[in-house]
Coordinates of C-alpha atoms and ligand atoms in Angstrom, one line a residue:
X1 CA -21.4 10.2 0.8
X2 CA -18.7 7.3 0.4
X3 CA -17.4 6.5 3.7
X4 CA -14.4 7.4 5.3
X5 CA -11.6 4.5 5.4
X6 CA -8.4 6.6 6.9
X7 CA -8.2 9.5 9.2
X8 CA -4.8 11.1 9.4
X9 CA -4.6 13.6 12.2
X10 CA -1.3 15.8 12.6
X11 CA 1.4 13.5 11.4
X12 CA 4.7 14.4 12.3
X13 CA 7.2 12.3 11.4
X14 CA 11.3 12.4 12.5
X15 CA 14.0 11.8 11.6
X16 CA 16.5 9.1 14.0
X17 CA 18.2 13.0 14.7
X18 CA 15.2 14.5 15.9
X19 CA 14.6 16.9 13.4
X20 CA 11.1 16.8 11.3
X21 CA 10.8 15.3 7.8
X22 CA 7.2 16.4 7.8
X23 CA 4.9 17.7 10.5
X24 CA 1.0 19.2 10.7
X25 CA -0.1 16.2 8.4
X26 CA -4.0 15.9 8.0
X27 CA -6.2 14.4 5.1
X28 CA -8.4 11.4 5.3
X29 CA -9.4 8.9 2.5
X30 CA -12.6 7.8 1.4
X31 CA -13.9 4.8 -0.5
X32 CA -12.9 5.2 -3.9
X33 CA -10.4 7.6 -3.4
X34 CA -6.9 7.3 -6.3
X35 CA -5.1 9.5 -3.9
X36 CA -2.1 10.6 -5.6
X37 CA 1.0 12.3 -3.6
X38 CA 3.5 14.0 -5.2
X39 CA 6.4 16.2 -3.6
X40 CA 10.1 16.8 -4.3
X41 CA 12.8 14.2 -3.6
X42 CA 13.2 13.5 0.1
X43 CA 9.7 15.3 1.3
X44 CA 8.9 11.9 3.0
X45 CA 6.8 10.1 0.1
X46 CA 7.7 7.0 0.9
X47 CA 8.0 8.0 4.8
X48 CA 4.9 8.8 5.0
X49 CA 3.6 5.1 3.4
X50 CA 5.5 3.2 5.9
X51 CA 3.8 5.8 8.7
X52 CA 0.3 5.0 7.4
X53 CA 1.5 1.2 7.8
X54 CA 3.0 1.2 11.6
X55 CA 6.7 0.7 10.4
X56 CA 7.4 4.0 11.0
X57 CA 7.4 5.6 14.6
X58 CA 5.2 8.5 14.1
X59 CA 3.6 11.4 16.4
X60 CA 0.1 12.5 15.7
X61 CA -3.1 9.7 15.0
X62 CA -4.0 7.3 12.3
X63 CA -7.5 6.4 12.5
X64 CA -8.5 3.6 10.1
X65 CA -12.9 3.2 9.9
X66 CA -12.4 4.8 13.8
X67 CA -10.0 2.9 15.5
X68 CA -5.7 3.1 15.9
X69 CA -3.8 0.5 14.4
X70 CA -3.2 -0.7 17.8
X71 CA -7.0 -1.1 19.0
X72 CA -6.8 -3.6 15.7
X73 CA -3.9 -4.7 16.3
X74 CA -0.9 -3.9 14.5
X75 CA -0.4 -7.3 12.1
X76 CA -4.3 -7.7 10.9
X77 CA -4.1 -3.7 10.5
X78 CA -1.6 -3.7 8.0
X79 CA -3.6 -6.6 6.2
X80 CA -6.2 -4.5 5.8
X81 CA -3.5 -0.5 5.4
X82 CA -1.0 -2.7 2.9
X83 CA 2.0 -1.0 2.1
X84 CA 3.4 -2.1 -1.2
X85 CA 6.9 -1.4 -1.1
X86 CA 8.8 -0.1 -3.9
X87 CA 11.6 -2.5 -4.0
X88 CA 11.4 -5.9 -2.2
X89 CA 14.9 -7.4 -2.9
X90 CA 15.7 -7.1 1.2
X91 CA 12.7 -9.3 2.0
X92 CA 13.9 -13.0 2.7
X93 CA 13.1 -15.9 1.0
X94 CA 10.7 -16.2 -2.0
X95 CA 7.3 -14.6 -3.3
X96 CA 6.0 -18.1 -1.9
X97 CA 7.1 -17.8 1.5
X98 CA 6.4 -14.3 1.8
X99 CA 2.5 -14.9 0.6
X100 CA 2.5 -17.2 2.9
X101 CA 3.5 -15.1 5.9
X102 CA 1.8 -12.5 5.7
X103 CA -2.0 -14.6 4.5
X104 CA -1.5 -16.4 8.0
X105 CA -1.6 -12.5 9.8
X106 CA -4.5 -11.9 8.4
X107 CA -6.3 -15.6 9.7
X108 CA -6.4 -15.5 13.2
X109 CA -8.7 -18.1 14.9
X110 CA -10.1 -18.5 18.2
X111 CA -8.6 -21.0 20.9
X112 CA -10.6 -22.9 23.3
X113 CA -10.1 -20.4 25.9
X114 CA -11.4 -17.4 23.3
X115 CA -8.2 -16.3 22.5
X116 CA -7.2 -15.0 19.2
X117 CA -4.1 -17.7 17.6
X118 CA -2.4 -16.7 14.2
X119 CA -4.0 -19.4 11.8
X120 CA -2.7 -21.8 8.7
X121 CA -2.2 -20.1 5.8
X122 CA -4.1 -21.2 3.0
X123 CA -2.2 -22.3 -0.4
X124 CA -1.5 -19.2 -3.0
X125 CA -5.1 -18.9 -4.6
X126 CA -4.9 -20.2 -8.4
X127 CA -7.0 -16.4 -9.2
X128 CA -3.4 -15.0 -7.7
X129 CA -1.1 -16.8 -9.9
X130 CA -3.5 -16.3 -13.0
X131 CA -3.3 -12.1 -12.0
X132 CA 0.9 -12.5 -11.7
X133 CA 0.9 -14.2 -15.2
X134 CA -1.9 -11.6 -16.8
X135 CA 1.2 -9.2 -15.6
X136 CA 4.3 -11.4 -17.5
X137 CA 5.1 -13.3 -14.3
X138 CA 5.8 -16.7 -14.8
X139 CA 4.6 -19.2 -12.0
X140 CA 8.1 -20.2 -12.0
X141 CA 9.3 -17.0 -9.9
X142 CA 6.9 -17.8 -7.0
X143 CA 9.6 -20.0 -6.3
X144 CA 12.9 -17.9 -7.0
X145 CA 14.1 -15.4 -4.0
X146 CA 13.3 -12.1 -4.3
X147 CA 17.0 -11.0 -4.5
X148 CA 17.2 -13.1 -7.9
X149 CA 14.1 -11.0 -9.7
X150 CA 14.3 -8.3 -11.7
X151 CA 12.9 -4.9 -10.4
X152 CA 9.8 -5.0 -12.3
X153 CA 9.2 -8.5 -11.5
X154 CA 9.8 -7.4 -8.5
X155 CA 6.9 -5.2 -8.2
X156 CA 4.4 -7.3 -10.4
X157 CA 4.7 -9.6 -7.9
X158 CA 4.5 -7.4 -4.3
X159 CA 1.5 -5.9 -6.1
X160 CA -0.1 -9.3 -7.1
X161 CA 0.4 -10.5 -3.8
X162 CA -0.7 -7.3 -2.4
X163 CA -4.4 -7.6 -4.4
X164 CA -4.4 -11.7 -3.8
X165 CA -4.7 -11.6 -0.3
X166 CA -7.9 -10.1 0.0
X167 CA -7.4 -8.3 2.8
X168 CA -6.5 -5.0 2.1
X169 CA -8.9 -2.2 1.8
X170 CA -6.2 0.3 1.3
X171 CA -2.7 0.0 -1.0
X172 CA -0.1 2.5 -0.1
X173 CA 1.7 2.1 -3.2
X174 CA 4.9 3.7 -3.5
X175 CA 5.6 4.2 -7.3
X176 CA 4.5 0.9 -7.7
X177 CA 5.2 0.9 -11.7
X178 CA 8.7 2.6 -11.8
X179 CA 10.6 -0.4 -13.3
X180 CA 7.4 -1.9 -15.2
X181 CA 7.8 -0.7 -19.4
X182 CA 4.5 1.9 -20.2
X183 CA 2.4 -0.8 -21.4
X184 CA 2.7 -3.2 -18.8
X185 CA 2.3 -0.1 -16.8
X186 CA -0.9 0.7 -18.6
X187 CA -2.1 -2.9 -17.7
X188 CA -1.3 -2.6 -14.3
X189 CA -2.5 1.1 -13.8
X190 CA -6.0 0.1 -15.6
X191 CA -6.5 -3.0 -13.4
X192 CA -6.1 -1.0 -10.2
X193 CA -8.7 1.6 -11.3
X194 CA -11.2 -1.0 -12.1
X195 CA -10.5 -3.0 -8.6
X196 CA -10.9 0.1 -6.6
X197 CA -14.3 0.9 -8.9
X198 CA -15.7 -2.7 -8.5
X199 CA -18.1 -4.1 -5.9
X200 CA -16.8 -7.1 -6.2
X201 CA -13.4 -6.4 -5.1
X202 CA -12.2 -5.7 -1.4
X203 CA -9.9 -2.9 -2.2
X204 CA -11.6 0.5 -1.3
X205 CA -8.7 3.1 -1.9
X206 CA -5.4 3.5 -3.3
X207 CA -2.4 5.9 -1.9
X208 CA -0.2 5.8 -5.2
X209 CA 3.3 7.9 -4.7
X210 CA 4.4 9.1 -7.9
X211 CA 7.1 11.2 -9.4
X212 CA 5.3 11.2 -13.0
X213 CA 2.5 13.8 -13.3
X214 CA 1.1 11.3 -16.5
X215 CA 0.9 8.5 -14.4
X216 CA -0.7 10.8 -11.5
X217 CA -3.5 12.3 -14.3
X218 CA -4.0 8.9 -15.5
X219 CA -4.8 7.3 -12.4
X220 CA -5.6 9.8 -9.6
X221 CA -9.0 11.3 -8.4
X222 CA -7.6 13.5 -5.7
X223 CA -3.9 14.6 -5.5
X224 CA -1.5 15.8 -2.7
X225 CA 1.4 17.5 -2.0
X226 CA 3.6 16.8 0.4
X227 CA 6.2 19.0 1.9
X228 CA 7.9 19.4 5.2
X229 CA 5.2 21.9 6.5
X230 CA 2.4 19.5 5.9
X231 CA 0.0 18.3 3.1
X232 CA -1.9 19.9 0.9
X233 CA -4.9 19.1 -1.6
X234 CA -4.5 20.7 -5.0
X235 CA -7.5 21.4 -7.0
X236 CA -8.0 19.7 -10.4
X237 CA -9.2 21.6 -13.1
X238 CA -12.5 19.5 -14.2
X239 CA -12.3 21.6 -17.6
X240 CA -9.4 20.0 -18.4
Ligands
ATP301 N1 16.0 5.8 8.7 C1 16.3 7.0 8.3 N2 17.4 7.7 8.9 C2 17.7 9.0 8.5 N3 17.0 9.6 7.6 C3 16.0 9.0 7.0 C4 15.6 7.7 7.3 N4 14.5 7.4 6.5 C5 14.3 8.4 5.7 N5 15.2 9.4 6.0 C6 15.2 10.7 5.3 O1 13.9 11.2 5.3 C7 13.7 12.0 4.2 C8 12.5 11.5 3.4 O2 12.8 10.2 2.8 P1 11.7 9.5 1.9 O3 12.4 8.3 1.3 O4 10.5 9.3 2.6 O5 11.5 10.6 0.7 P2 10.8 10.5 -0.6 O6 9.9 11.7 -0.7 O7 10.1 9.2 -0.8 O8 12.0 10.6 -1.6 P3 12.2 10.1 -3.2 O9 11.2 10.9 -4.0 O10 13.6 10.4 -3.5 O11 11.9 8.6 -3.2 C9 15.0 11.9 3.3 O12 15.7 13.1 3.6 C10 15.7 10.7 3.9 O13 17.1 10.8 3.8

């Protein structure tokens, strides 16, 4: 039985009003798991992403292999639950400094006194740079800020970043191919299925939010819906 990686336990999440965009949330993920979530417009796709990452304030529990986001701590957490957002043009500075950042959350190091320190980051691995530029990204636009990328660029490089660190055992990926053209989208889909299949790679599970049912057949092996009352798991026809 693959092991359980996330534990979500009555979600509610609302909005700055008070009133719910989504309550009675439960489903857990397991190593291997393409979960794909699909719901209308404004059911809280991406809301519920930035939940599952601490950005949002949430009611309810998020367990990740048994422990809160806080027992972890809430910066190595998201190293390990990486939310992949679906446009980065707000972040500042460039793909480089941003790489940067977030590699030193993930190294922290122990003082003389045995307490934890955030560490050095290390330099952008060459494997990294090689995966942006298998994906059309010239090594170039590690230098360029993100408000000067395109869109798919854009989310080449959040998603080559995302799978560089090393860190993460779980993308949130909110419709991480919506600006890409299908056969870069192909690429990108077909390398994700293999990482999440491979012993060799880190990355245990994938939540993919998508608003094409193609791109959720293609890549899924479980799918959700979400809606204001909660989640739930829809059955896939295995004759199909
Ligand atoms: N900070 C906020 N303040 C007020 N309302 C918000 C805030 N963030 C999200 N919402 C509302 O919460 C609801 C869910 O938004 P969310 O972006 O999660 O939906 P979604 O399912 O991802 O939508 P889409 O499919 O259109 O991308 C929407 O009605 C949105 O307007």
């Amino acid at each position: 039985m693959p092991e359980t990686l996330l534990e979500v336990k009555d979600l509610e999440c609302r909005r700055p009003k008070g009133d719910p965009i989504f309550s009675h949330v439960n489903f857990s993920v397991r190593e291997g798991d393409i979960v794909v979530v699909q719901g209308k417009s404004g059911s809280g796709k991406s809301t519920i992403l930035k939940c599952l990452s601490h950005l949002n304030i949430y009611n309810g529990e998020i367990l990740y292999r048994g422990r809160t986001p806080k027992q972890y701590g809430v910066p190595f957490y998201r190293t390990r639950v990486l939310y992949v957002p679906q446009r980065a043009s707000l972040l500042p500075g460039t793909p480089r400094d941003f790489m940067n950042v977030v590699t030193s959350f993930g190294s922290y190091n122990k003082n003389n006194e045995g307490k934890l320190t955030k560490g050095k980051a290390p330099p952008i691995a060459p494997e990294t740079i090689e995966l942006a530029d298998s994906w059309g990204i010239d090594e170039e636009l590690w230098d360029r800020t993100w408000s000067n990328l395109s869109g798919g660029e854009m989310q080449r490089m959040a998603l080559a970043i995302a799978v560089g660190m090393k860190s993460a055992e779980i993308l949130l990926l909110d419709e991480p191919t919506s600006a890409l053209d299908p056969d870069t989208a192909s690429t990108v889909e077909d390398f994700l299925k293999s990482e999440i299949k491979s012993s060799q790679s880190n990355l245990k599970a994938l939540i993919w939010v998508t608003h094409s049912e193609e791109q959720g057949r293609r890549v899924g092996s479980r799918f959700v819906h979400l809606s204001s009352g909660g989640i739930q798991e829809e059955e896939v026809d295995s004759a199909v």
